Coordinates of C-alpha atoms in Angstrom, one line a residue:
Chain A
M1 CA -38.8 -28.7 8.6
A2 CA -37.3 -28.1 5.2
E3 CA -33.9 -29.6 4.6
T4 CA -31.4 -29.6 1.8
I5 CA -27.9 -30.8 1.2
A6 CA -25.4 -28.6 -0.6
T7 CA -21.8 -29.2 -1.8
V8 CA -19.3 -26.4 -1.2
G9 CA -18.3 -25.1 -4.6
S10 CA -15.7 -22.5 -3.7
T11 CA -12.2 -23.8 -3.9
V12 CA -11.1 -21.9 -0.7
G13 CA -14.0 -23.5 1.2
L14 CA -16.7 -21.7 3.0
H15 CA -14.4 -19.0 4.2
A16 CA -13.7 -15.4 3.3
R17 CA -15.9 -14.0 0.6
P18 CA -18.1 -17.1 0.1
A19 CA -18.9 -17.1 3.9
A20 CA -19.7 -13.4 3.9
L21 CA -22.0 -13.8 0.8
L22 CA -23.9 -16.7 2.4
A23 CA -24.3 -15.0 5.7
E24 CA -25.6 -11.8 4.0
A25 CA -28.1 -13.8 1.9
A26 CA -29.3 -15.9 4.9
A27 CA -29.9 -12.7 6.9
D28 CA -32.1 -11.4 4.2
Y29 CA -34.7 -14.1 4.9
D30 CA -37.1 -13.7 7.8
L31 CA -36.4 -17.3 8.8
E32 CA -34.2 -19.2 11.2
I33 CA -31.9 -21.0 8.8
T34 CA -29.3 -23.3 10.2
I35 CA -26.2 -25.0 8.7
A36 CA -24.3 -28.1 9.8
L37 CA -21.7 -30.4 8.3
E38 CA -23.3 -33.5 6.8
G39 CA -23.6 -36.2 9.5
E40 CA -23.5 -33.8 12.4
P41 CA -26.5 -33.8 14.7
A42 CA -29.2 -31.2 13.9
E43 CA -29.1 -29.8 17.4
D44 CA -25.4 -28.7 16.8
A45 CA -26.4 -26.8 13.7
L46 CA -25.2 -23.2 13.5
D47 CA -27.0 -20.0 12.4
A48 CA -26.4 -19.6 8.7
A49 CA -26.7 -15.8 9.0
S50 CA -23.6 -15.7 11.3
V51 CA -20.4 -15.2 9.4
L52 CA -18.4 -16.1 12.5
S53 CA -20.3 -19.4 12.8
L54 CA -19.7 -20.2 9.1
M55 CA -16.0 -19.6 9.5
G56 CA -16.0 -21.8 12.6
L57 CA -17.8 -24.5 10.7
G58 CA -14.7 -24.8 8.5
A59 CA -16.5 -26.4 5.5
E60 CA -13.9 -27.1 2.8
Y61 CA -14.3 -27.4 -1.0
G62 CA -16.3 -30.4 -1.9
Q63 CA -17.7 -31.0 1.6
K64 CA -21.4 -31.5 2.0
V65 CA -23.4 -29.2 4.4
V66 CA -27.0 -29.5 5.5
L67 CA -29.3 -26.5 5.5
R68 CA -32.5 -26.5 7.5
A69 CA -35.3 -24.0 8.0
E70 CA -39.0 -23.9 9.0
G71 CA -41.8 -21.7 8.0
D72 CA -43.2 -19.9 5.0
G73 CA -40.9 -19.8 2.0
A74 CA -38.4 -22.2 3.7
D75 CA -38.1 -24.4 0.6
E76 CA -37.4 -21.5 -1.8
A77 CA -34.9 -19.9 0.6
L78 CA -33.0 -23.2 1.0
A79 CA -32.9 -23.7 -2.8
N80 CA -31.4 -20.2 -3.3
L81 CA -28.8 -20.7 -0.6
K82 CA -27.9 -24.1 -1.9
Q83 CA -27.2 -22.6 -5.3
L84 CA -25.0 -19.9 -3.6
I85 CA -23.0 -22.5 -1.7
E86 CA -22.4 -24.6 -4.8
T87 CA -21.1 -21.6 -6.9
D88 CA -17.3 -21.1 -7.0
H89 CA -17.2 -17.5 -5.9
D90 CA -13.4 -17.3 -6.2
A91 CA -13.6 -18.1 -9.9
E92 CA -15.5 -14.9 -10.4
G93 CA -12.5 -12.9 -9.6
Chain B
M1 CA 7.9 26.8 20.4
S2 CA 9.4 24.4 18.0
A3 CA 10.3 20.9 19.4
E4 CA 12.3 18.2 17.7
F5 CA 11.7 14.4 17.9
P6 CA 14.5 12.3 16.5
G7 CA 13.7 8.7 15.3
I8 CA 14.8 6.3 12.6
G9 CA 14.0 7.4 9.1
V10 CA 12.6 4.5 7.1
V11 CA 11.1 6.1 4.0
P12 CA 12.7 9.3 2.6
G13 CA 10.6 12.4 1.8
R14 CA 9.8 15.7 3.5
V15 CA 6.3 17.0 4.3
I16 CA 4.6 19.7 6.4
A17 CA 1.1 19.0 7.6
P18 CA -1.0 19.0 10.7
A19 CA -0.5 16.0 13.1
L20 CA -3.3 13.6 14.0
S21 CA -2.8 10.8 16.5
M22 CA -4.3 7.3 16.4
P23 CA -6.9 7.1 19.1
E24 CA -5.9 5.2 22.3
T25 CA -6.5 1.5 22.1
V26 CA -9.7 0.4 23.7
A27 CA -8.9 -1.0 27.2
A28 CA -10.6 -4.1 28.6
P29 CA -13.8 -3.1 30.5
V30 CA -14.0 -3.6 34.3
A31 CA -16.8 -6.1 34.8
K32 CA -19.9 -4.8 36.4
P33 CA -22.9 -6.7 37.9
A34 CA -25.9 -7.5 35.7
P35 CA -28.0 -4.5 34.7
A36 CA -31.3 -3.8 36.4
D37 CA -33.0 -3.2 33.0
T38 CA -31.7 -6.1 30.9
E39 CA -33.8 -5.1 27.8
A40 CA -32.4 -1.5 27.8
E41 CA -28.8 -2.9 28.0
A42 CA -29.7 -5.4 25.2
N43 CA -30.8 -2.5 23.1
R44 CA -27.5 -0.7 23.6
I45 CA -25.8 -3.8 22.2
R46 CA -28.1 -4.0 19.2
E47 CA -27.7 -0.3 18.6
A48 CA -23.8 -0.5 18.8
S49 CA -23.9 -3.5 16.5
A50 CA -26.0 -1.7 13.9
A51 CA -23.9 1.5 14.1
V52 CA -20.5 -0.3 13.8
H53 CA -21.8 -2.4 10.9
A54 CA -23.0 0.7 9.1
E55 CA -19.7 2.5 9.6
L56 CA -17.5 -0.4 8.4
R57 CA -19.9 -1.0 5.5
E58 CA -19.5 2.6 4.5
R59 CA -15.7 2.4 4.7
A60 CA -15.7 -0.8 2.6
E61 CA -17.3 1.2 -0.2
T62 CA -14.3 3.6 -0.2
V63 CA -11.7 0.9 -1.0
N64 CA -11.3 -1.7 -3.7
G65 CA -10.4 -5.3 -4.3
D66 CA -9.3 -7.5 -1.4
A67 CA -9.4 -4.6 1.1
R68 CA -13.1 -4.2 0.3
D69 CA -13.8 -7.9 0.8
V70 CA -12.0 -7.9 4.1
L71 CA -13.9 -4.8 5.4
R72 CA -17.2 -6.2 4.2
A73 CA -16.7 -9.4 6.1
T74 CA -15.6 -7.4 9.1
A75 CA -18.7 -5.3 8.9
L76 CA -20.8 -8.5 8.9
M77 CA -19.0 -9.6 12.1
A78 CA -20.3 -6.4 13.8
K79 CA -23.9 -7.5 13.4
D80 CA -23.3 -11.2 13.6
P81 CA -26.5 -12.7 15.0
T82 CA -24.7 -15.4 17.0
L83 CA -22.3 -12.8 18.5
V84 CA -25.1 -10.4 19.4
K85 CA -27.4 -13.1 20.8
T86 CA -24.7 -14.7 22.9
A87 CA -23.7 -11.4 24.3
I88 CA -27.3 -10.4 25.2
K89 CA -27.8 -13.8 26.9
R90 CA -24.8 -12.9 29.1
L91 CA -26.5 -9.7 30.4
S92 CA -28.1 -11.9 33.1
E93 CA -24.6 -12.0 34.6
T94 CA -22.8 -8.8 33.6
D95 CA -22.9 -5.4 31.7
A96 CA -23.0 -4.9 27.9
E97 CA -19.3 -4.0 27.6
T98 CA -18.0 -7.0 29.5
A99 CA -20.5 -9.3 27.6
I100 CA -19.3 -8.2 24.2
W101 CA -15.7 -8.3 25.3
T102 CA -15.7 -11.8 26.6
V103 CA -17.9 -13.3 23.9
A104 CA -15.7 -11.8 21.1
A105 CA -12.6 -13.1 22.9
E106 CA -14.0 -16.6 23.0
T107 CA -14.9 -16.4 19.3
A108 CA -11.4 -15.1 18.4
A109 CA -9.8 -17.9 20.4
Q110 CA -11.9 -20.5 18.4
L111 CA -10.8 -19.0 15.1
E112 CA -7.2 -18.8 16.3
K113 CA -7.3 -22.6 17.0
L114 CA -8.4 -23.3 13.4
G115 CA -5.1 -21.8 12.2
G116 CA -4.2 -20.3 8.8
Y117 CA -6.8 -18.0 7.2
M118 CA -9.2 -18.3 10.2
A119 CA -6.5 -17.3 12.7
E120 CA -5.9 -14.1 10.7
R121 CA -9.6 -13.4 11.0
A122 CA -9.3 -13.6 14.8
A123 CA -7.6 -10.1 14.6
D124 CA -10.6 -8.8 12.8
V125 CA -13.0 -10.1 15.5
L126 CA -10.9 -8.3 18.1
D127 CA -11.0 -5.1 16.0
V128 CA -14.8 -5.3 15.8
R129 CA -14.9 -5.9 19.5
A130 CA -12.9 -2.7 20.2
R131 CA -15.2 -0.8 17.9
L132 CA -18.3 -2.1 19.6
V133 CA -17.0 -1.3 23.1
A134 CA -15.8 2.2 21.9
H135 CA -19.3 2.8 20.7
L136 CA -20.8 1.7 24.0
R137 CA -18.5 4.0 25.8
G138 CA -19.1 6.9 23.5
V139 CA -15.4 7.3 22.6
Q140 CA -13.7 7.7 19.3
A141 CA -13.5 4.4 17.3
P142 CA -10.0 2.9 17.1
G143 CA -8.2 3.0 13.8
I144 CA -6.9 5.6 11.5
P145 CA -8.6 9.0 12.3
H146 CA -11.0 10.4 9.7
S147 CA -10.1 13.7 8.2
Q148 CA -11.0 15.7 5.1
E149 CA -7.6 17.4 5.1
P150 CA -4.2 15.6 4.5
F151 CA -2.3 15.0 7.7
V152 CA 0.7 13.4 9.4
L153 CA -0.3 10.2 11.2
I154 CA 1.2 9.7 14.6
A155 CA 0.9 6.3 16.2
A156 CA 2.5 3.9 18.7
D157 CA 2.9 1.4 15.9
L158 CA 0.5 0.4 13.2
A159 CA -1.2 -3.0 13.2
P160 CA -1.6 -4.9 9.9
A161 CA -5.4 -4.4 10.2
D162 CA -4.9 -0.6 10.2
T163 CA -3.2 -0.8 6.9
A164 CA -6.1 -1.7 4.7
T165 CA -7.7 1.6 5.3
L166 CA -4.6 3.9 5.1
D167 CA -5.1 6.3 2.2
P168 CA -1.8 7.7 0.9
A169 CA -3.7 10.8 -0.5
L170 CA -4.6 11.7 3.0
V171 CA -1.8 10.4 5.1
L172 CA 1.2 12.4 3.9
G173 CA 3.6 11.2 6.6
L174 CA 3.8 8.5 9.2
V175 CA 5.6 8.8 12.5
C176 CA 5.6 6.0 15.1
E177 CA 6.8 6.0 18.6
E178 CA 7.7 2.3 18.4
G179 CA 8.7 -0.1 15.7
G180 CA 11.9 -0.5 13.7
P181 CA 13.1 -0.6 10.1
Q182 CA 11.5 -4.0 9.6
S183 CA 8.2 -3.4 11.5
H184 CA 4.8 -3.6 9.7
T185 CA 4.7 0.2 9.7
A186 CA 8.0 0.5 7.9
I187 CA 7.2 -2.2 5.3
L188 CA 3.7 -0.6 4.6
A189 CA 5.1 2.9 4.4
R190 CA 7.8 1.7 2.0
A191 CA 5.2 0.0 -0.2
L192 CA 3.0 3.1 -0.3
G193 CA 5.9 5.5 -0.6
I194 CA 4.8 7.5 2.4
P195 CA 7.7 9.4 4.2
A196 CA 8.0 7.7 7.5
V197 CA 10.0 7.9 10.8
V198 CA 9.8 5.1 13.4
A199 CA 11.1 4.9 17.1
A200 CA 10.5 8.6 17.6
T201 CA 10.0 8.8 21.4
G202 CA 7.4 11.2 22.7
V203 CA 5.6 12.0 19.5
R204 CA 2.3 10.8 20.8
D205 CA 2.2 13.8 23.2
I206 CA 1.9 16.2 20.3
P207 CA -1.6 17.7 20.4
D208 CA -3.8 17.0 17.3
H209 CA -3.7 19.6 14.5
T210 CA -0.2 20.9 15.5
P211 CA 1.6 21.7 12.3
V212 CA 4.6 19.4 12.0
F213 CA 7.6 18.9 9.6
V214 CA 8.6 15.3 8.9
D215 CA 11.9 14.2 7.2
G216 CA 11.8 10.5 6.5
G217 CA 15.4 10.7 5.2
S218 CA 17.2 12.0 8.3
G219 CA 14.5 10.6 10.6
I220 CA 13.1 13.6 12.5
L221 CA 9.8 15.3 13.3
R222 CA 9.8 19.0 14.2
T223 CA 6.7 20.9 15.4
E224 CA 5.8 24.5 14.4
P225 CA 7.9 24.5 11.2
G226 CA 9.1 27.8 9.7
A227 CA 10.9 29.1 6.6
T228 CA 13.8 26.6 7.0
E229 CA 11.5 23.6 6.9
T230 CA 9.5 25.1 4.0
G231 CA 12.8 25.4 2.1
L232 CA 13.7 21.8 2.9
V233 CA 10.3 20.6 1.6
E234 CA 10.8 22.6 -1.6
A235 CA 14.3 21.3 -2.1
W236 CA 12.9 17.7 -1.7
T237 CA 10.1 18.3 -4.2
E238 CA 12.7 19.5 -6.7
T239 CA 15.1 16.6 -6.2
A240 CA 12.3 14.1 -5.9
G241 CA 11.8 14.5 -9.6
R242 CA 15.3 13.3 -10.3
L243 CA 14.5 10.3 -8.1
Q244 CA 11.3 9.3 -9.9
S245 CA 12.7 7.2 -12.6
F246 CA 15.5 4.7 -13.2
T247 CA 16.7 3.5 -16.6
G248 CA 19.6 1.2 -16.1
P249 CA 22.2 0.1 -16.2
C250 CA 23.4 1.2 -12.7
L251 CA 27.1 2.2 -12.9
L252 CA 29.5 3.3 -10.2
S253 CA 31.5 6.6 -11.0
D254 CA 34.3 4.5 -12.7
G255 CA 31.8 2.6 -14.8
T256 CA 31.7 -0.6 -12.7
R257 CA 28.4 -2.2 -13.2
I258 CA 26.2 -3.2 -10.3
P259 CA 23.0 -4.7 -11.6
L260 CA 19.9 -3.4 -9.7
R261 CA 17.1 -6.0 -9.7
A262 CA 13.7 -6.2 -8.2
N263 CA 12.1 -8.4 -5.5
V264 CA 8.8 -9.5 -6.8
G265 CA 6.0 -11.9 -5.7
D266 CA 4.0 -12.5 -8.9
G267 CA 3.4 -11.6 -12.5
A268 CA 1.8 -8.3 -11.8
Q269 CA 4.6 -7.1 -9.6
A270 CA 7.1 -8.3 -12.2
R271 CA 5.5 -6.2 -14.9
A272 CA 5.5 -3.2 -12.5
A273 CA 9.2 -3.9 -11.8
A274 CA 10.1 -4.0 -15.5
A275 CA 8.2 -0.7 -16.0
A276 CA 10.3 0.8 -13.1
G277 CA 13.5 -0.1 -15.0
A278 CA 14.6 -3.1 -12.9
E279 CA 17.5 -5.0 -14.5
G280 CA 15.7 -8.3 -14.0
V281 CA 14.5 -10.0 -10.9
G282 CA 16.9 -10.8 -8.0
L283 CA 14.3 -12.5 -5.9
L284 CA 11.1 -14.1 -7.1
R285 CA 9.2 -15.3 -4.0
T286 CA 7.4 -18.4 -5.2
E287 CA 5.2 -18.6 -2.1
F288 CA 2.4 -16.8 -3.9
C289 CA 1.6 -20.0 -5.8
F290 CA 1.3 -21.9 -2.6
L291 CA -0.1 -19.7 0.2
D292 CA -3.7 -20.2 1.3
R293 CA -3.6 -23.6 -0.3
D294 CA -4.3 -26.9 1.5
T295 CA -2.7 -29.0 -1.3
E296 CA 0.3 -28.5 -3.6
P297 CA -0.5 -26.8 -6.9
S298 CA 0.1 -28.8 -10.1
V299 CA 3.3 -28.5 -12.2
E300 CA 1.3 -26.9 -15.0
E301 CA -0.3 -24.4 -12.7
Q302 CA 3.0 -23.4 -11.2
A303 CA 4.7 -23.2 -14.6
E304 CA 1.9 -20.9 -15.8
A305 CA 2.4 -18.6 -12.8
Y306 CA 6.2 -18.5 -13.1
G307 CA 5.8 -17.9 -16.9
Q308 CA 3.9 -14.7 -16.2
V309 CA 7.0 -13.4 -14.3
F310 CA 9.4 -14.5 -17.0
A311 CA 7.3 -12.9 -19.7
A312 CA 7.8 -9.4 -18.0
F313 CA 11.5 -9.4 -18.8
D314 CA 13.1 -10.2 -22.2
D315 CA 16.8 -10.7 -22.0
H316 CA 17.4 -10.0 -18.3
K317 CA 18.0 -12.5 -15.5
V318 CA 15.3 -13.8 -13.2
V319 CA 16.4 -15.5 -9.9
V320 CA 13.7 -17.8 -8.7
R321 CA 13.8 -18.7 -5.0
T322 CA 12.3 -22.1 -4.3
L323 CA 9.5 -22.4 -1.8
D324 CA 10.3 -20.7 1.5
A325 CA 7.7 -22.2 3.8
G326 CA 7.8 -22.5 7.5
A327 CA 8.2 -20.0 10.4
D328 CA 6.0 -17.0 9.5
K329 CA 4.8 -18.7 6.3
P330 CA 3.3 -22.0 7.2
L331 CA 1.8 -24.4 4.6
P332 CA -0.4 -27.2 5.7
F333 CA 1.1 -29.8 3.4
L334 CA 4.7 -29.0 4.1
T335 CA 5.2 -27.6 7.6
D336 CA 4.5 -28.7 11.1
S337 CA 2.7 -26.0 13.1
D338 CA 3.6 -27.6 16.4
E339 CA 7.3 -26.8 16.3
P340 CA 8.4 -25.0 19.5
N341 CA 10.7 -22.7 17.6
P342 CA 9.6 -22.3 14.0
A343 CA 12.3 -19.8 13.0
L344 CA 14.9 -22.5 13.8
G345 CA 12.7 -25.3 12.6
V346 CA 12.0 -27.2 9.4
R347 CA 11.7 -24.3 7.0
G348 CA 12.9 -23.2 3.6
F349 CA 15.1 -25.9 1.9
R350 CA 14.8 -28.1 5.0
T351 CA 11.1 -28.9 4.2
S352 CA 12.4 -31.1 1.4
R353 CA 13.6 -33.6 4.0
R354 CA 10.0 -34.2 5.0
A355 CA 7.9 -33.6 1.9
Q356 CA 9.5 -35.7 -0.8
G357 CA 8.9 -34.5 -4.3
V358 CA 7.5 -31.0 -3.7
L359 CA 10.8 -29.3 -4.5
E360 CA 11.4 -31.7 -7.5
R361 CA 8.0 -30.8 -8.9
Q362 CA 8.6 -27.1 -8.4
L363 CA 11.9 -27.3 -10.2
E364 CA 10.2 -29.2 -13.0
A365 CA 7.6 -26.4 -13.3
I366 CA 10.4 -23.7 -13.3
A367 CA 12.2 -25.6 -16.1
L368 CA 9.0 -25.9 -18.1
A369 CA 8.3 -22.2 -17.8
A370 CA 11.9 -21.3 -18.5
S371 CA 11.8 -23.3 -21.8
K372 CA 9.0 -21.1 -23.1
H373 CA 10.7 -17.7 -22.4
A374 CA 13.9 -15.9 -23.4
V375 CA 14.9 -14.8 -19.9
T376 CA 18.0 -16.4 -18.2
V377 CA 16.5 -18.3 -15.2
H378 CA 18.6 -19.0 -12.1
V379 CA 17.3 -20.9 -9.1
M380 CA 18.3 -20.6 -5.5
A381 CA 17.3 -22.4 -2.3
P382 CA 16.4 -20.6 0.9
M383 CA 17.8 -21.5 4.4
I384 CA 20.9 -23.3 3.2
A385 CA 23.2 -23.9 6.2
T386 CA 25.9 -26.3 4.8
A387 CA 27.8 -27.3 1.7
D388 CA 26.1 -30.7 1.8
E389 CA 22.7 -29.0 1.5
A390 CA 24.0 -26.8 -1.3
R391 CA 25.2 -29.9 -3.2
Q392 CA 21.9 -31.7 -2.7
F393 CA 20.1 -28.7 -4.1
S394 CA 22.5 -28.2 -7.0
E395 CA 22.0 -31.9 -8.0
L396 CA 18.2 -31.5 -8.0
V397 CA 18.4 -28.3 -10.0
H398 CA 20.6 -29.9 -12.7
A399 CA 18.5 -33.1 -12.7
A400 CA 15.6 -30.8 -13.6
G401 CA 17.6 -29.6 -16.6
L402 CA 18.2 -26.1 -15.2
P403 CA 21.8 -24.9 -15.7
T404 CA 22.4 -22.5 -12.7
A405 CA 21.9 -23.2 -9.0
G406 CA 22.6 -20.8 -6.2
V407 CA 21.8 -20.4 -2.5
M408 CA 20.4 -17.8 -0.1
V409 CA 22.8 -16.8 2.6
E410 CA 20.6 -16.2 5.7
V411 CA 22.0 -18.7 8.2
P412 CA 25.2 -17.4 9.7
S413 CA 27.0 -20.7 9.0
A414 CA 26.4 -20.2 5.2
A415 CA 28.1 -16.8 5.4
L416 CA 31.1 -18.3 7.3
Q417 CA 31.4 -21.3 5.0
A418 CA 30.6 -19.4 1.8
A419 CA 33.8 -20.7 0.2
T420 CA 32.9 -24.4 0.5
I421 CA 29.3 -23.7 -0.4
L422 CA 30.3 -21.8 -3.5
E423 CA 32.2 -24.9 -4.6
E424 CA 28.8 -26.6 -5.0
V425 CA 26.8 -23.7 -6.6
E426 CA 27.3 -20.8 -9.0
F427 CA 26.1 -17.9 -6.9
A428 CA 24.9 -16.7 -3.5
S429 CA 22.3 -14.1 -2.5
I430 CA 22.3 -12.7 1.0
G431 CA 18.9 -12.3 2.6
T432 CA 19.6 -9.6 5.0
N433 CA 16.4 -9.7 7.0
D434 CA 16.8 -13.3 8.1
L435 CA 20.6 -13.0 8.3
T436 CA 20.1 -10.1 10.8
Q437 CA 17.5 -12.1 12.8
Y438 CA 19.9 -15.0 13.1
V439 CA 23.1 -13.1 13.7
M440 CA 21.5 -10.9 16.4
A441 CA 19.2 -13.7 17.8
S442 CA 16.3 -11.2 17.7
D443 CA 12.9 -11.9 16.2
R444 CA 12.5 -9.4 13.3
M445 CA 8.9 -8.9 14.0
L446 CA 9.4 -7.7 17.6
G447 CA 9.3 -3.9 17.8
G448 CA 10.9 -4.0 21.2
L449 CA 14.1 -5.4 19.6
A450 CA 14.2 -2.9 16.8
E451 CA 17.8 -1.7 17.6
L452 CA 19.0 -5.3 17.4
S453 CA 17.0 -6.2 14.3
D454 CA 18.9 -3.7 12.2
S455 CA 21.0 -4.7 9.2
W456 CA 23.3 -1.8 10.1
Q457 CA 24.6 -3.8 13.0
P458 CA 28.4 -4.0 12.5
A459 CA 28.3 -7.8 13.2
V460 CA 25.9 -8.2 10.3
L461 CA 28.0 -6.1 8.0
Q462 CA 31.1 -8.0 9.0
L463 CA 29.5 -11.3 8.0
I464 CA 28.2 -9.9 4.7
G465 CA 31.8 -8.8 4.0
M466 CA 33.2 -12.2 4.8
A467 CA 30.7 -13.9 2.4
A468 CA 31.4 -11.4 -0.3
A469 CA 35.1 -11.8 0.0
Q470 CA 34.9 -15.6 -0.3
G471 CA 32.7 -15.1 -3.4
A472 CA 35.3 -12.7 -4.9
A473 CA 38.1 -15.3 -4.3
A474 CA 36.0 -18.0 -6.0
E475 CA 35.0 -15.6 -8.8
K476 CA 31.4 -16.1 -8.1
S477 CA 28.7 -13.5 -7.6
V478 CA 27.3 -12.6 -4.2
G479 CA 24.3 -10.4 -4.3
V480 CA 22.0 -8.9 -1.6
C481 CA 18.2 -9.3 -1.8
G482 CA 16.7 -7.8 1.4
E483 CA 15.4 -4.6 2.8
A484 CA 19.0 -3.5 3.3
A485 CA 19.6 -3.2 -0.5
A486 CA 16.8 -0.6 -0.7
D487 CA 18.6 1.8 1.7
P488 CA 20.8 4.0 -0.5
A489 CA 23.4 4.6 2.2
L490 CA 23.5 0.9 3.1
A491 CA 23.7 0.0 -0.6
V492 CA 27.0 1.9 -0.8
V493 CA 28.3 0.0 2.2
L494 CA 27.2 -3.4 0.7
V495 CA 29.0 -2.6 -2.6
G496 CA 32.1 -1.5 -0.6
L497 CA 32.0 -4.9 1.2
G498 CA 32.1 -6.6 -2.2
V499 CA 28.5 -7.3 -3.0
T500 CA 28.1 -7.6 -6.8
S501 CA 24.4 -7.0 -7.3
L502 CA 21.4 -5.6 -5.4
S503 CA 17.7 -6.6 -5.5
M504 CA 15.0 -4.5 -3.8
A505 CA 11.5 -3.1 -3.9
P506 CA 11.2 -1.4 -7.3
R507 CA 10.4 1.9 -5.7
A508 CA 13.9 2.1 -4.2
L509 CA 15.7 1.7 -7.6
P510 CA 16.1 5.4 -8.6
A511 CA 17.5 6.6 -5.2
V512 CA 19.9 3.7 -4.9
A513 CA 21.1 4.1 -8.5
E514 CA 21.6 7.9 -8.0
V515 CA 23.7 7.5 -4.9
L516 CA 25.8 4.6 -6.3
S517 CA 26.6 6.6 -9.4
G518 CA 28.5 9.1 -7.3
V519 CA 30.9 6.7 -5.7
S520 CA 33.9 4.7 -7.0
P521 CA 34.7 1.2 -5.9
N522 CA 37.6 2.5 -3.7
R523 CA 35.4 5.2 -2.2
A524 CA 32.7 2.6 -1.4
Q525 CA 35.3 0.4 0.3
Q526 CA 36.5 3.3 2.5
I527 CA 32.9 4.0 3.4
A528 CA 32.3 0.3 4.2
R529 CA 35.4 0.4 6.5
S530 CA 33.9 3.3 8.4
A531 CA 30.7 1.4 8.9
L532 CA 32.6 -1.7 10.1
A533 CA 34.6 0.3 12.6
A534 CA 31.4 1.6 14.3
R535 CA 30.2 0.2 17.6
S536 CA 26.4 0.4 16.9
P537 CA 24.0 0.7 14.0
S538 CA 23.4 4.4 14.7
E539 CA 27.1 5.1 14.8
A540 CA 27.6 3.2 11.6
K541 CA 24.8 5.1 9.9
A542 CA 26.1 8.5 11.1
A543 CA 29.6 7.7 9.9
V544 CA 28.4 6.7 6.5
R545 CA 26.0 9.7 6.1
A546 CA 28.9 12.0 7.0
E547 CA 30.9 10.6 4.1
L548 CA 27.9 10.8 1.7
P549 CA 26.7 14.4 1.7
I550 CA 24.6 13.6 -1.4
L551 CA 22.1 11.8 1.0
D552 CA 21.2 15.1 2.7
E553 CA 21.2 17.0 -0.5
L554 CA 18.7 14.6 -1.9
G555 CA 16.7 14.4 1.3
L556 CA 17.4 10.7 1.5

C-alpha cells in the first residue's frame, strides 16, 4: 500500500474547481485511490475519484490529507495527485 | 385564434418568436421491487451516468468562466463513482430510478448540512439526479430546451440553476406562470436585458412552437400575432435606439437635477456603470470582498478592492454600504446560522454588536482607499432601526476619518423616525426591496407572495413619502437604491414623493432618464398622489401609466 500526505494549497479548500480537478485526475488512473483527512482511520477513507466525496470531506486550505493506493504505478499516481492538491488552483484565475 | 395572457411586465421590450416550454419537472419515482436481472439494471444506471455526463460536459464547452466550472463539476457528479456504486448496491432492494433518487437525496442532504458553498452544490446534485432519472425514463431532460432557432421561453418559474445555461441570443423573451417582480427570473432577465413577463396564468398550456408576441413593458403575451403586433415590435425597435444610451445629468422638464447612480458590486461592474453614464455609485455592495470567505479579509486587501471601484469614477460620488451580512448572505465569522428568523435577526449593522472590530477595520479600509482617489466617498450602514444606531455608526465613520455618514432605510422604524435619525447622519438611502419585505411582512424570495412583495404597494409608497418629507424638512438628501428605482414609472412616483436621487442597475439608466425628463416636479407630485390613492399595486400602476402615455409610446 502506497501512502502520501498532501497539504491543501487552494485557498478555497478542496471544493469547487480544485475538487473537480482532483476527481478527474484520480479517475484517469486505473487504481483505487482513496483520500482521508490526516488522523482519520484508513477504513473511513473516501474514493478520490468521487467529486461528491471530496466535497463531503470538507478539507480546508492548509489541512493535511492522506492519499492511499495499491498496485502498479501507485507511487507515481500519488506523487502526481499530491502535487495537484498542493497547487493553488484559484490563483490561476 | 389569438389568445391573450396578462401578467406583470418586469423587463421592457417587444418580440415575436415561437414559444417553447420548459419540460415538466421530474417527479419522484414510485419504488418498485428489486429487479430480476440486477446486472442489466446496473448497466442502465452506468449507461445513464455516462450519457448525462457527456451531455453536461458538452454544454460546459458552450459557456465561459464560472458557468463552465460549475457545469464541469456538475458533469462529474453525473458519473461520480461513489454515487453510481452506492446506487448499484441498492439494486438488491429496489429499481434503478428509486436507487438513484434516494442515494442522490442522501448525498444532497449531507452537502446541505455542511452549509455555505457546499449547500449550494446540493441543488446541483438534485439537478443531476433529475437528469439521470429522466434518462432512465426516456423523457426529455429537465432544463432550458435546446433549439437552433431563437424562441420565447415559457416556464413555471426559473431556478437559479437554469440561469447558467440561458443564452440571450436564443431566448428572446421570457414568460413565467409564477414569480414576481423580485423573483430569480425577474432579476436574471433584468441582468440579461431579456423582455420578460411574470405571473402570467395559463401560459404553460400554450403548445410548443406556437408563434407568440411578448410585451415586457405592458406585461402581456399574445398568441398568433398579426400586423398590429408586428407594428408594435417595429415601433419598439425604433425607440429602443433612443433608450440605448444615457449621458447625464438627468434633469426633470424644469431643469431640476435628479442624479442617477448605479448599484455595483465590484470594480468590473463599476467600470461598466461608468461606461453606461452613471452619475456615480449610489450603492456599492461590499459583500463581494467577504462572500465565500471563512475569515475576514485584511484592511489592505479590502482597500485594494474598494479602490478599484473608486478608480472607475473621477469626480462623482460613490456611496459605500458597509458589510450587509446575515439573512440570505451568511458569513461564517460574523453571522449565526442557527437563528430561527434570520431576516429579523443579527444582520447588517447589527452584526457589529457581536463581531467587534470588523466594521472598524472595514471603515479604515474605505478611508485608506478614499485617500488615494479623487471621488467623493460617502458611507452608509444597512439595517439601521433607531437614531441610537445611526449615532453609533456616525461616530465610527468620523473616527475613521471619513466625513460623511448615512444610513439605509429598510426597517420601517427608520422611515417613521427619519427626522431623528437624520439629526445623527447626513443622508438616507431607501432600500426598497427590504423595506417592502418588512412593511408587508412577506419574504421577498417567495413567489407565492409576489403581489405582497411589490414596491408598488401603497403602504410602501406612503412610508417612502414620509421618509422623504422628513429629509426635505431637515434639508438632507433621501435617495432610493433598490429595484424600484429601475422601473421608469415608479421612478416618477419616487421623485414625486420627494426622493432626491436614484440608484439602479446601469441597464435601466436610459429609460428612467428619458421618462423623468418629460415630467416637472409638480407633475411628478400629482402622479405620486394618484399612486398613493390606489388600493393595490396593480391599481397604483394602472393609475400612473394612465398619466404617463410616454411609457406606452416607448414600449416601457
